[in-house]
CSV table of C-alpha atoms in Angstrom, one decimal:
chain,number,residue,atom,x,y,z
T,511,UNK,CA,-74.4,-46.9,-43.6
T,512,UNK,CA,-73.3,-43.5,-42.1
T,513,UNK,CA,-74.3,-44.7,-38.6
T,514,UNK,CA,-71.9,-47.4,-39.2
T,515,UNK,CA,-69.2,-45.2,-40.5
T,516,UNK,CA,-69.6,-42.9,-37.5
T,517,UNK,CA,-69.2,-45.7,-35.0
T,518,UNK,CA,-66.0,-46.9,-36.8
T,519,UNK,CA,-64.8,-43.3,-36.6
T,520,UNK,CA,-65.3,-43.2,-32.9
T,521,UNK,CA,-63.7,-46.4,-32.4
T,522,UNK,CA,-60.6,-45.4,-34.3
T,523,UNK,CA,-60.4,-42.0,-32.6
T,524,UNK,CA,-60.5,-43.7,-29.4
T,525,UNK,CA,-57.9,-46.3,-30.0
T,526,UNK,CA,-55.5,-43.8,-31.8
T,527,UNK,CA,-55.3,-41.7,-28.5
T,528,UNK,CA,-53.2,-44.0,-26.5
T,529,UNK,CA,-51.8,-43.1,-23.1
T,530,UNK,CA,-48.1,-43.3,-24.0
T,531,UNK,CA,-45.9,-44.7,-21.4
T,532,UNK,CA,-44.2,-42.1,-19.2
T,533,UNK,CA,-40.5,-41.7,-18.2
T,534,UNK,CA,-40.2,-41.9,-14.5
T,535,UNK,CA,-37.6,-40.2,-12.5
T,536,UNK,CA,-36.1,-42.6,-9.7
T,537,UNK,CA,-34.0,-41.1,-7.0
T,538,UNK,CA,-31.5,-43.4,-5.6
T,539,UNK,CA,-29.0,-42.4,-3.0
T,540,UNK,CA,-27.5,-38.8,-3.4
T,541,UNK,CA,-27.5,-39.1,-7.3
T,542,UNK,CA,-30.7,-38.8,-9.4
T,543,UNK,CA,-30.8,-41.6,-11.8
T,544,UNK,CA,-33.4,-41.9,-14.6
T,545,UNK,CA,-35.3,-45.3,-14.9
T,546,UNK,CA,-38.3,-46.2,-17.0
T,547,UNK,CA,-41.4,-47.8,-16.2
T,548,UNK,CA,-42.6,-49.7,-19.3
T,549,UNK,CA,-44.4,-53.0,-19.9
T,550,UNK,CA,-41.8,-55.6,-20.9
T,551,UNK,CA,-43.4,-58.4,-23.1
T,552,UNK,CA,-40.5,-60.6,-22.4
T,553,UNK,CA,-41.7,-60.7,-18.7
T,554,UNK,CA,-45.3,-61.3,-19.4
T,555,UNK,CA,-46.0,-57.5,-19.5
T,556,UNK,CA,-44.4,-56.8,-16.4
T,557,UNK,CA,-43.1,-53.5,-15.8
T,558,UNK,CA,-39.4,-52.8,-16.8
T,559,UNK,CA,-38.0,-50.7,-13.9
T,560,UNK,CA,-34.4,-50.0,-15.4
T,561,UNK,CA,-32.3,-47.3,-16.9
T,562,UNK,CA,-31.0,-47.0,-20.6
T,563,UNK,CA,-29.0,-50.1,-21.5
T,564,UNK,CA,-29.0,-51.4,-25.1
T,565,UNK,CA,-27.3,-54.5,-23.7
T,566,UNK,CA,-30.4,-55.5,-21.7
T,567,UNK,CA,-33.0,-57.3,-23.9
T,568,UNK,CA,-35.7,-56.2,-21.5
T,569,UNK,CA,-34.9,-52.5,-22.0
T,570,UNK,CA,-35.0,-53.0,-25.9
T,571,UNK,CA,-38.2,-55.0,-25.6
T,572,UNK,CA,-40.1,-52.6,-23.4
T,573,UNK,CA,-39.0,-49.6,-25.5
T,574,UNK,CA,-40.0,-51.2,-28.8
T,575,UNK,CA,-43.4,-52.1,-27.1
T,576,UNK,CA,-44.1,-48.3,-26.6
T,577,UNK,CA,-45.1,-48.3,-30.2
T,578,UNK,CA,-47.6,-51.1,-29.6
T,579,UNK,CA,-50.5,-48.5,-30.3
T,580,UNK,CA,-49.3,-48.1,-33.8
T,581,UNK,CA,-48.8,-51.9,-34.3
T,582,UNK,CA,-52.4,-52.6,-32.8
T,583,UNK,CA,-53.9,-50.0,-35.1
T,584,UNK,CA,-52.4,-51.4,-38.2
T,585,UNK,CA,-53.6,-54.9,-37.1
T,586,UNK,CA,-56.9,-54.0,-36.2
T,587,UNK,CA,-57.3,-51.9,-39.4
T,588,UNK,CA,-56.3,-54.9,-41.6
T,589,UNK,CA,-59.2,-57.0,-39.7
T,590,UNK,CA,-61.6,-54.6,-40.4
T,591,UNK,CA,-60.7,-54.4,-44.1
T,592,UNK,CA,-61.1,-58.1,-44.4
T,593,UNK,CA,-64.5,-58.0,-42.6
T,594,UNK,CA,-65.5,-55.1,-44.7
T,595,UNK,CA,-64.5,-56.8,-48.0
T,596,UNK,CA,-66.4,-59.9,-47.2
T,597,UNK,CA,-69.5,-57.9,-46.2
T,598,UNK,CA,-69.4,-55.8,-49.5
T,599,UNK,CA,-68.7,-58.7,-51.7
T,600,UNK,CA,-71.7,-60.4,-50.4
T,601,UNK,CA,-74.0,-57.4,-50.4
T,602,UNK,CA,-73.2,-56.4,-53.8
T,603,UNK,CA,-73.5,-59.9,-55.4
T,604,UNK,CA,-76.8,-60.2,-53.8
T,605,UNK,CA,-77.8,-56.4,-54.6
T,606,UNK,CA,-81.4,-57.1,-55.6
T,607,UNK,CA,-82.1,-58.3,-51.8
T,608,UNK,CA,-81.1,-55.1,-50.3
T,609,UNK,CA,-81.1,-51.5,-51.3
T,610,UNK,CA,-78.1,-49.2,-50.8
T,611,UNK,CA,-78.8,-45.8,-49.3
T,612,UNK,CA,-79.1,-43.0,-51.8
T,613,UNK,CA,-75.9,-40.7,-51.8
T,614,UNK,CA,-76.6,-38.6,-55.1
T,615,UNK,CA,-77.1,-35.5,-53.2
T,616,UNK,CA,-73.5,-36.0,-51.3
T,617,UNK,CA,-71.8,-36.5,-54.6
T,618,UNK,CA,-69.9,-33.1,-54.9
T,619,UNK,CA,-69.5,-33.1,-51.2
T,620,UNK,CA,-67.7,-36.5,-51.5
T,621,UNK,CA,-65.7,-35.3,-54.4
T,622,UNK,CA,-64.4,-32.2,-52.9
T,623,UNK,CA,-63.6,-34.1,-49.8
T,624,UNK,CA,-61.6,-36.7,-51.7
T,625,UNK,CA,-59.8,-34.0,-53.4
T,626,UNK,CA,-58.9,-32.1,-50.1
T,627,UNK,CA,-57.9,-35.3,-48.3
T,628,UNK,CA,-55.8,-36.5,-51.2
T,629,UNK,CA,-54.0,-33.1,-51.3
T,630,UNK,CA,-53.5,-33.4,-47.6
T,631,UNK,CA,-52.1,-36.8,-47.9
T,632,UNK,CA,-49.6,-35.7,-50.7
T,633,UNK,CA,-48.2,-32.9,-48.4
T,634,UNK,CA,-48.1,-35.0,-45.3
T,635,UNK,CA,-46.3,-37.8,-47.2
T,636,UNK,CA,-43.7,-35.2,-48.5
T,637,UNK,CA,-43.1,-33.7,-45.0
T,638,UNK,CA,-42.7,-37.2,-43.5
T,639,UNK,CA,-40.1,-38.2,-46.2
T,640,UNK,CA,-38.1,-34.9,-45.5
T,641,UNK,CA,-38.4,-35.3,-41.8
T,642,UNK,CA,-37.1,-38.9,-42.1
T,643,UNK,CA,-34.4,-38.1,-44.1
T,644,UNK,CA,-33.2,-35.3,-41.7
T,645,UNK,CA,-33.5,-37.7,-38.9
T,646,UNK,CA,-31.3,-40.4,-40.6
T,647,UNK,CA,-28.7,-37.6,-41.2
T,648,UNK,CA,-28.6,-36.5,-37.5
T,649,UNK,CA,-28.2,-39.9,-36.3
T,650,UNK,CA,-25.4,-40.5,-38.4
T,651,UNK,CA,-23.7,-37.5,-37.3
T,652,UNK,CA,-24.5,-38.8,-33.6
T,653,UNK,CA,-22.8,-42.2,-34.6
T,654,UNK,CA,-19.7,-40.6,-36.0
T,655,UNK,CA,-19.3,-38.5,-32.8
T,656,UNK,CA,-19.8,-41.3,-30.3
T,657,UNK,CA,-17.5,-43.7,-32.3
T,658,UNK,CA,-15.0,-40.8,-32.3
T,659,UNK,CA,-14.8,-41.0,-28.5
T,660,UNK,CA,-13.1,-44.5,-29.0
T,661,UNK,CA,-11.0,-43.7,-31.6
T,662,UNK,CA,-9.5,-40.4,-29.9
T,663,UNK,CA,-9.0,-42.6,-26.8
T,664,UNK,CA,-7.2,-45.4,-28.4
T,665,UNK,CA,-5.0,-43.0,-30.5
T,666,UNK,CA,-3.9,-41.5,-27.0
T,667,UNK,CA,-3.2,-44.8,-25.7
T,668,UNK,CA,-1.3,-45.8,-28.8
T,669,UNK,CA,1.0,-42.7,-28.4
T,670,UNK,CA,1.6,-43.4,-24.8
T,671,UNK,CA,2.5,-47.1,-25.7
T,672,UNK,CA,5.0,-46.0,-28.5
T,673,UNK,CA,6.6,-43.5,-25.9
T,674,UNK,CA,7.0,-46.0,-23.2
T,675,UNK,CA,8.5,-48.5,-25.7
T,676,UNK,CA,11.0,-45.9,-26.7
T,677,UNK,CA,11.8,-45.0,-23.0
T,678,UNK,CA,12.6,-48.6,-22.3
T,679,UNK,CA,14.8,-49.1,-25.4
T,680,UNK,CA,16.9,-46.0,-24.5
T,681,UNK,CA,17.2,-46.8,-21.0
T,682,UNK,CA,18.5,-50.3,-21.6
T,683,UNK,CA,22.2,-49.7,-22.0
T,684,UNK,CA,22.4,-48.0,-18.6
T,685,UNK,CA,22.5,-50.6,-15.9
T,686,UNK,CA,22.9,-50.1,-12.1
T,687,UNK,CA,26.6,-50.4,-12.2
T,688,UNK,CA,27.1,-46.8,-13.6
T,689,UNK,CA,26.4,-45.3,-10.2
T,690,UNK,CA,24.2,-45.1,-7.3
T,691,UNK,CA,22.5,-41.8,-8.3
T,692,UNK,CA,21.9,-42.9,-12.0
T,693,UNK,CA,20.7,-46.5,-10.8
T,694,UNK,CA,18.0,-44.7,-8.7
T,695,UNK,CA,17.0,-42.6,-11.6
T,696,UNK,CA,17.0,-45.6,-14.2
T,697,UNK,CA,15.1,-47.7,-11.8
T,698,UNK,CA,12.5,-45.0,-11.2
T,699,UNK,CA,12.2,-44.3,-15.0
T,700,UNK,CA,11.9,-47.9,-16.0
T,701,UNK,CA,9.3,-48.5,-13.0
T,702,UNK,CA,7.1,-45.6,-14.3
T,703,UNK,CA,7.8,-46.9,-17.9
T,704,UNK,CA,6.3,-50.4,-16.8
T,705,UNK,CA,3.5,-49.2,-14.8
T,706,UNK,CA,2.4,-46.9,-17.5
T,707,UNK,CA,2.4,-49.7,-19.9
T,708,UNK,CA,0.4,-52.0,-17.6
T,709,UNK,CA,-2.1,-49.0,-17.1
T,710,UNK,CA,-2.2,-48.6,-20.9
T,711,UNK,CA,-2.8,-52.2,-21.4
T,712,UNK,CA,-5.4,-52.6,-18.9
T,713,UNK,CA,-7.1,-49.2,-20.2
T,714,UNK,CA,-6.8,-50.5,-23.9
T,715,UNK,CA,-8.6,-53.8,-22.9
T,716,UNK,CA,-11.3,-51.6,-21.2
T,717,UNK,CA,-11.5,-49.1,-24.0
T,718,UNK,CA,-11.6,-52.1,-26.6
T,719,UNK,CA,-14.5,-53.7,-24.9
T,720,UNK,CA,-16.2,-50.4,-24.2
T,721,UNK,CA,-15.8,-49.4,-27.7
T,722,UNK,CA,-17.5,-52.5,-29.2
T,723,UNK,CA,-20.4,-51.9,-26.7
T,724,UNK,CA,-20.4,-48.3,-28.1
T,725,UNK,CA,-20.3,-49.3,-31.5
T,726,UNK,CA,-23.2,-51.9,-30.9
T,727,UNK,CA,-25.0,-49.1,-28.9
T,728,UNK,CA,-24.7,-46.2,-31.6
T,729,UNK,CA,-25.0,-48.3,-34.5
T,730,UNK,CA,-28.1,-49.9,-33.6
T,731,UNK,CA,-30.1,-46.5,-33.6
T,732,UNK,CA,-28.8,-45.5,-37.1
T,733,UNK,CA,-29.2,-49.1,-38.3
T,734,UNK,CA,-32.7,-49.2,-37.2
T,735,UNK,CA,-33.3,-45.6,-38.6
T,736,UNK,CA,-32.0,-46.6,-42.1
T,737,UNK,CA,-34.4,-49.5,-42.2
T,738,UNK,CA,-37.2,-47.2,-41.1
T,739,UNK,CA,-36.2,-44.6,-43.5
T,740,UNK,CA,-36.1,-47.2,-46.6
T,741,UNK,CA,-39.7,-48.4,-45.3
T,742,UNK,CA,-40.8,-44.8,-45.2
T,743,UNK,CA,-39.5,-44.2,-48.7
T,744,UNK,CA,-41.1,-47.5,-50.1
T,745,UNK,CA,-44.5,-47.1,-48.3
T,746,UNK,CA,-44.8,-43.5,-48.9
T,747,UNK,CA,-43.6,-43.6,-52.7
T,748,UNK,CA,-46.3,-46.2,-53.4
T,749,UNK,CA,-48.8,-44.3,-51.4
T,750,UNK,CA,-47.9,-41.0,-53.5
T,751,UNK,CA,-48.2,-43.0,-56.6
T,752,UNK,CA,-51.6,-44.4,-55.5
T,753,UNK,CA,-52.9,-41.0,-54.4
T,754,UNK,CA,-52.0,-39.6,-57.9
T,755,UNK,CA,-53.5,-42.7,-59.6
T,756,UNK,CA,-56.8,-42.2,-57.4
T,757,UNK,CA,-57.4,-38.6,-58.9
T,758,UNK,CA,-56.8,-39.9,-62.4
T,759,UNK,CA,-59.3,-42.5,-61.9
T,760,UNK,CA,-61.6,-40.1,-60.2
T,761,UNK,CA,-61.5,-37.9,-63.4
T,762,UNK,CA,-62.0,-40.7,-65.8
T,763,UNK,CA,-64.9,-42.3,-63.5
T,764,UNK,CA,-63.4,-45.8,-64.2
T,765,UNK,CA,-65.6,-47.1,-61.5
T,766,UNK,CA,-64.1,-50.8,-61.2
T,767,UNK,CA,-60.7,-49.1,-60.4
T,768,UNK,CA,-62.2,-47.5,-57.3
T,769,UNK,CA,-62.3,-50.9,-55.5
T,770,UNK,CA,-58.5,-51.4,-56.4
T,771,UNK,CA,-57.9,-47.9,-55.0
T,772,UNK,CA,-59.7,-48.6,-51.7
T,773,UNK,CA,-57.8,-52.0,-51.4
T,774,UNK,CA,-54.6,-50.4,-52.0
T,775,UNK,CA,-55.2,-47.6,-49.7
T,776,UNK,CA,-56.5,-49.9,-47.1
T,777,UNK,CA,-53.1,-51.8,-47.1
T,778,UNK,CA,-51.1,-48.5,-47.1
T,779,UNK,CA,-52.9,-47.2,-44.3
T,780,UNK,CA,-52.2,-50.2,-42.2
T,781,UNK,CA,-48.5,-49.8,-43.1
T,782,UNK,CA,-48.6,-46.1,-42.0
T,783,UNK,CA,-49.9,-47.1,-38.7
T,784,UNK,CA,-47.2,-49.6,-38.3
T,785,UNK,CA,-44.7,-46.9,-39.2
T,786,UNK,CA,-46.3,-44.6,-36.6
T,787,UNK,CA,-45.7,-47.2,-34.0
T,788,UNK,CA,-42.1,-47.7,-35.2
T,789,UNK,CA,-41.3,-43.9,-35.2
T,790,UNK,CA,-42.7,-43.5,-31.7
T,791,UNK,CA,-40.3,-46.3,-30.7
T,792,UNK,CA,-37.5,-44.5,-32.3
T,793,UNK,CA,-38.6,-41.3,-30.7
T,794,UNK,CA,-38.4,-42.9,-27.2
T,795,UNK,CA,-35.1,-44.6,-27.8
T,796,UNK,CA,-33.5,-41.4,-29.1
T,797,UNK,CA,-34.9,-39.7,-25.9
T,798,UNK,CA,-33.6,-42.5,-23.7
T,799,UNK,CA,-30.0,-41.9,-25.2
T,800,UNK,CA,-30.0,-38.3,-24.7
T,801,UNK,CA,-31.2,-38.8,-20.9
T,802,UNK,CA,-28.3,-41.3,-20.3
T,803,UNK,CA,-25.8,-38.7,-22.0
T,804,UNK,CA,-27.1,-35.9,-19.8
T,805,UNK,CA,-26.9,-38.2,-16.7
T,806,UNK,CA,-23.3,-39.1,-17.7
T,807,UNK,CA,-22.4,-35.5,-18.1
T,808,UNK,CA,-23.6,-34.8,-14.6
T,809,UNK,CA,-22.6,-38.1,-12.7
T,810,UNK,CA,-20.2,-39.9,-15.0
T,811,UNK,CA,-19.5,-42.8,-12.3
T,812,UNK,CA,-23.3,-43.3,-11.3
T,813,UNK,CA,-24.9,-43.2,-14.9
T,814,UNK,CA,-26.2,-45.8,-16.8
T,815,UNK,CA,-23.7,-45.1,-19.4
T,816,UNK,CA,-20.8,-45.2,-16.9
T,817,UNK,CA,-20.1,-49.0,-17.6
T,818,UNK,CA,-20.4,-48.5,-21.4
T,819,UNK,CA,-18.4,-45.4,-22.1
T,820,UNK,CA,-14.5,-45.8,-21.8
T,821,UNK,CA,-13.4,-44.1,-18.8
T,822,UNK,CA,-10.4,-45.3,-16.5
T,823,UNK,CA,-10.5,-45.7,-13.0
T,824,UNK,CA,-9.4,-42.3,-11.5
T,825,UNK,CA,-8.1,-43.5,-8.2
T,826,UNK,CA,-5.4,-45.7,-9.9
T,827,UNK,CA,-4.6,-43.1,-12.6
T,828,UNK,CA,-4.1,-40.3,-10.2
T,829,UNK,CA,-1.7,-42.5,-8.0
T,830,UNK,CA,0.2,-42.9,-11.3
T,831,UNK,CA,0.4,-39.6,-12.5
T,832,UNK,CA,1.5,-38.6,-8.8
T,833,UNK,CA,4.3,-40.9,-8.9
T,834,UNK,CA,5.6,-39.7,-12.3
T,835,UNK,CA,5.3,-36.1,-10.9
T,836,UNK,CA,7.1,-37.2,-7.9
T,837,UNK,CA,10.0,-38.9,-9.9
T,838,UNK,CA,10.5,-36.0,-12.3
T,839,UNK,CA,10.2,-33.4,-9.7
T,840,UNK,CA,12.9,-34.8,-7.5
T,841,UNK,CA,15.1,-35.5,-10.3
T,842,UNK,CA,15.1,-31.8,-11.5
T,843,UNK,CA,15.1,-30.2,-8.1
T,844,UNK,CA,18.2,-32.3,-7.3
T,845,UNK,CA,20.0,-31.2,-10.4
T,846,UNK,CA,19.0,-27.5,-10.2
T,847,UNK,CA,20.2,-27.4,-6.5
T,848,UNK,CA,23.5,-29.0,-7.3
T,849,UNK,CA,24.6,-28.8,-11.0
T,850,UNK,CA,28.1,-29.8,-10.0
T,851,UNK,CA,26.7,-33.3,-9.4
T,852,UNK,CA,25.5,-33.5,-13.0
T,853,UNK,CA,29.0,-32.2,-14.4
T,854,UNK,CA,30.9,-34.9,-12.2
T,855,UNK,CA,28.6,-37.6,-13.6
T,856,UNK,CA,29.2,-36.5,-17.1
T,857,UNK,CA,32.9,-36.2,-16.5
T,858,UNK,CA,33.2,-32.4,-16.7
T,859,UNK,CA,36.1,-31.1,-14.9
T,860,UNK,CA,35.9,-28.2,-12.6
T,861,UNK,CA,37.8,-25.9,-15.2
T,862,UNK,CA,35.2,-26.5,-17.7
T,863,UNK,CA,32.2,-26.0,-15.5
T,864,UNK,CA,32.6,-22.1,-15.8
T,865,UNK,CA,32.7,-22.5,-19.6
T,866,UNK,CA,29.5,-24.5,-19.6
T,867,UNK,CA,27.8,-21.9,-17.3
T,868,UNK,CA,24.8,-22.6,-14.8
T,869,UNK,CA,22.1,-24.7,-16.5
T,870,UNK,CA,18.7,-24.1,-14.9
T,871,UNK,CA,16.2,-26.9,-15.9
T,872,UNK,CA,12.4,-26.1,-16.0
T,873,UNK,CA,10.4,-28.0,-13.4
T,874,UNK,CA,6.7,-28.1,-14.6
T,875,UNK,CA,5.4,-29.8,-11.5
T,876,UNK,CA,4.4,-28.2,-8.2
T,877,UNK,CA,5.6,-29.6,-5.0
T,878,UNK,CA,4.2,-32.2,-2.7
T,879,UNK,CA,1.8,-33.6,-2.0
T,880,UNK,CA,-0.2,-33.2,-5.4
T,881,UNK,CA,2.6,-32.7,-8.0
T,882,UNK,CA,0.3,-30.8,-10.5
T,883,UNK,CA,1.4,-30.2,-13.7
T,884,UNK,CA,1.7,-26.6,-14.4
T,885,UNK,CA,4.1,-26.0,-17.5
T,886,UNK,CA,3.4,-22.3,-17.7
T,887,UNK,CA,5.0,-21.6,-14.4
T,888,UNK,CA,8.6,-22.1,-15.6
T,889,UNK,CA,11.1,-19.3,-15.3
T,890,UNK,CA,12.3,-17.5,-18.5
T,891,UNK,CA,15.8,-18.3,-18.0
T,892,UNK,CA,15.0,-22.1,-17.5
T,893,UNK,CA,15.3,-24.7,-20.1
T,894,UNK,CA,13.3,-27.8,-21.0
T,895,UNK,CA,15.0,-31.1,-19.8
T,896,UNK,CA,14.9,-32.3,-23.4
T,897,UNK,CA,16.9,-29.2,-24.6
T,898,UNK,CA,19.9,-30.2,-22.1
T,899,UNK,CA,21.2,-32.4,-24.6
T,900,UNK,CA,21.3,-29.7,-27.3
T,901,UNK,CA,23.3,-27.5,-24.9
T,902,UNK,CA,25.8,-30.5,-24.1
T,903,UNK,CA,26.0,-31.1,-27.9
T,904,UNK,CA,28.2,-27.9,-28.1
T,905,UNK,CA,31.0,-29.1,-25.8
T,906,UNK,CA,30.7,-32.9,-26.9
T,907,UNK,CA,33.8,-34.4,-28.4
T,908,UNK,CA,33.1,-37.2,-30.7
T,909,UNK,CA,35.2,-40.3,-31.5
T,910,UNK,CA,36.0,-39.2,-35.2
T,911,UNK,CA,37.9,-36.0,-33.7
T,912,UNK,CA,41.4,-36.1,-32.3
T,913,UNK,CA,42.0,-34.9,-28.7
T,914,UNK,CA,43.9,-32.0,-30.0
T,915,UNK,CA,41.0,-30.8,-32.4
T,916,UNK,CA,38.4,-31.2,-29.5
T,917,UNK,CA,40.5,-29.1,-27.1
T,918,UNK,CA,40.9,-26.4,-29.7
T,919,UNK,CA,37.4,-26.2,-30.4
T,920,UNK,CA,36.4,-26.2,-26.7
T,921,UNK,CA,34.7,-29.6,-26.7
T,922,UNK,CA,35.6,-31.5,-23.5
T,923,UNK,CA,32.6,-33.9,-23.0
T,924,UNK,CA,33.2,-37.5,-23.9
T,925,UNK,CA,30.6,-38.9,-26.5
T,926,UNK,CA,29.5,-41.5,-24.2
T,927,UNK,CA,28.7,-39.1,-21.2
T,928,UNK,CA,26.8,-37.2,-23.9
T,929,UNK,CA,24.8,-40.3,-25.1
T,930,UNK,CA,24.0,-41.2,-21.6
T,931,UNK,CA,22.8,-37.4,-20.6
T,932,UNK,CA,20.7,-37.5,-23.9
T,933,UNK,CA,19.1,-40.7,-23.0
T,934,UNK,CA,17.9,-39.4,-19.5
T,935,UNK,CA,16.9,-36.0,-20.7
T,936,UNK,CA,15.1,-37.7,-23.6
T,937,UNK,CA,13.3,-40.1,-21.4
T,938,UNK,CA,12.2,-37.6,-19.0
T,939,UNK,CA,11.1,-35.3,-21.6
T,940,UNK,CA,9.0,-38.2,-23.3
T,941,UNK,CA,7.5,-38.7,-19.9
T,942,UNK,CA,6.7,-34.9,-19.7
T,943,UNK,CA,5.2,-34.9,-23.4
T,944,UNK,CA,2.8,-38.0,-22.5
T,945,UNK,CA,1.7,-36.6,-19.4
T,946,UNK,CA,-1.1,-34.6,-20.8
T,947,UNK,CA,-2.3,-37.5,-22.7
T,948,UNK,CA,-2.3,-39.5,-19.4
T,949,UNK,CA,-4.0,-36.9,-17.6
T,950,UNK,CA,-6.7,-36.7,-20.4
T,951,UNK,CA,-7.2,-40.3,-20.1
T,952,UNK,CA,-7.3,-40.3,-16.1
T,953,UNK,CA,-9.6,-37.4,-16.1
T,954,UNK,CA,-11.9,-38.8,-18.8
T,955,UNK,CA,-11.6,-35.6,-20.7
T,956,UNK,CA,-12.0,-37.1,-24.1
T,957,UNK,CA,-15.3,-38.8,-23.3
T,958,UNK,CA,-16.6,-35.9,-21.3
T,959,UNK,CA,-15.9,-33.3,-24.1
T,960,UNK,CA,-17.6,-35.6,-26.8
T,961,UNK,CA,-20.7,-36.1,-24.5
T,962,UNK,CA,-20.9,-32.5,-23.8
T,963,UNK,CA,-20.9,-31.9,-27.5
T,964,UNK,CA,-23.7,-34.3,-28.0
T,965,UNK,CA,-25.7,-33.1,-25.1
T,966,UNK,CA,-25.4,-29.6,-26.1
T,967,UNK,CA,-25.5,-29.6,-30.1
T,968,UNK,CA,-27.0,-33.1,-31.2
T,969,UNK,CA,-29.5,-34.1,-28.6
T,970,UNK,CA,-32.2,-31.3,-29.1
T,971,UNK,CA,-32.2,-31.6,-32.9
T,972,UNK,CA,-32.5,-35.3,-32.8
T,973,UNK,CA,-35.3,-35.0,-30.2
T,974,UNK,CA,-37.0,-32.5,-32.4
T,975,UNK,CA,-36.7,-34.6,-35.6
T,976,UNK,CA,-37.8,-37.6,-34.1
T,977,UNK,CA,-41.1,-35.9,-32.5
T,978,UNK,CA,-41.8,-34.5,-35.8
T,979,UNK,CA,-41.5,-37.5,-37.5
T,980,UNK,CA,-43.7,-39.6,-35.5
T,981,UNK,CA,-46.3,-36.8,-35.2
T,982,UNK,CA,-46.5,-36.3,-39.1
T,983,UNK,CA,-47.0,-40.0,-39.3
T,984,UNK,CA,-49.7,-39.9,-36.9
T,985,UNK,CA,-51.3,-37.4,-39.0
T,986,UNK,CA,-50.8,-39.0,-42.3
T,987,UNK,CA,-52.2,-42.3,-40.9
T,988,UNK,CA,-55.3,-40.4,-39.7
T,989,UNK,CA,-55.6,-38.5,-43.1
T,990,UNK,CA,-55.4,-42.0,-44.8
T,991,UNK,CA,-58.2,-43.4,-42.5
T,992,UNK,CA,-60.6,-40.6,-43.4
T,993,UNK,CA,-59.7,-40.8,-46.9
T,994,UNK,CA,-60.3,-44.6,-47.3
T,995,UNK,CA,-63.7,-43.9,-45.6
T,996,UNK,CA,-64.6,-41.2,-48.1
T,997,UNK,CA,-63.5,-43.4,-51.0
T,998,UNK,CA,-65.8,-46.3,-49.5
T,999,UNK,CA,-68.7,-43.4,-49.6
T,1000,UNK,CA,-67.7,-42.7,-53.3
T,1001,UNK,CA,-67.9,-46.6,-54.2
T,1002,UNK,CA,-71.2,-46.8,-52.5
T,1003,UNK,CA,-72.4,-44.0,-54.7
T,1004,UNK,CA,-71.2,-45.8,-57.8
T,1005,UNK,CA,-72.5,-49.1,-56.4
T,1006,UNK,CA,-76.1,-47.5,-56.0
T,1007,UNK,CA,-75.9,-46.4,-59.7
T,1008,UNK,CA,-74.5,-49.8,-61.2
T,1009,UNK,CA,-73.7,-52.2,-58.2
T,1010,UNK,CA,-73.2,-55.3,-60.1
T,1011,UNK,CA,-71.2,-53.6,-62.9
T,1012,UNK,CA,-68.8,-52.1,-60.3
T,1013,UNK,CA,-68.0,-55.2,-58.1
T,1014,UNK,CA,-68.3,-58.0,-60.5
T,1015,UNK,CA,-66.1,-56.4,-62.9
T,1016,UNK,CA,-63.5,-55.6,-60.3
T,1017,UNK,CA,-63.5,-59.4,-59.1
T,1018,UNK,CA,-63.3,-60.4,-62.7
């Protein structure tokens, strides 16, 4: 009997030391891209040689197949249990024909071994449950971070959309008939507003599509992890109860219960092996996702996540930003160089120009060709373009006041001129206010910052958790195998003392 047991142990140890699939680094062009060489069950086990892509069923199938060693051991263990059960039933029902080996002198050894292995299994089960819960919490945190990418980006787009609508509404009353200068400014501002809206509309569609993909990507892992966590809780809770029950039965020496314990342990051991394979699949999936985030951080345009994370075409967005900078820069430079032009447009006479003084407007853009946005470079005596209307408001004569009252109070600017100046200054200020948002969208700042946070603060804990989870599950599964074999030895000892009583009572 012990020769057979030794052969079985050797077979189990050989099978449970699998050559896990290795990740391969494939160099393509000047950029290093990670791809994986794994058997794909959907392609008759031909290798999958692609990168991380949750949308590709072949990637998912090949990654899930990395846990095949655990799945296979679960099936093999069940089949061995079926064969062993048939063998023991036949052997014990015909106990008179064949004698069982004498195990009396091993009784204390077996008893202490059962107690030791049961204690180990209880500790391992508790550790697996703790690690599984920690892994679930970390994957939920990762999910919130990644979904925050789309939410932040769409929030930025919403602010830009709202601003451009306000610009178009404010500029609507001022048609090209006012004068050539204002016509040019109006057309530039309206054109910029329309271009921004088209840019944002197309970006919003891309962000929506990418966000749906991201949602599928990042909810897939926590969803699977939740299912695995529930499976761990159910299986290990039953296992824990069975372990405690086995100790009670051992102390009570209720021998028919030994066979039921062996049956339960055998099923639970198969489930543990299956969970080991599933945990190893999750370990690979988490590692692949982190590799993909690291690739995106280094090479955003050439990574496997490049088409999944919501980033905007930089070449188009840079042209748009340069056009906005050009429009605002030219307008402010022209005003600052000849403020009398503004006064004449507003209907301010030469006598009143001295009263208003020289207004210097802050130009936050550098000159050609880049028109970089540098708001901190404004002189101390310069004012924001949006504050021009506040200065003009002190000299504005409203319709409710009489001409004499306005003259006495030094208010000589017609209300219509003030409204026009307010519309233009506010529109340009609105463009300046949304410029940082447009800049962050064009540079993919939101996405890059979130990805950097994931790579620096979340990937390592998730890798550690998933590694501990499948390692602990592998240890527990191995302990359960030895525990089952030890209980079989205990059952043989009981069967040697009273074979018919033990097995026939169990069958009844």
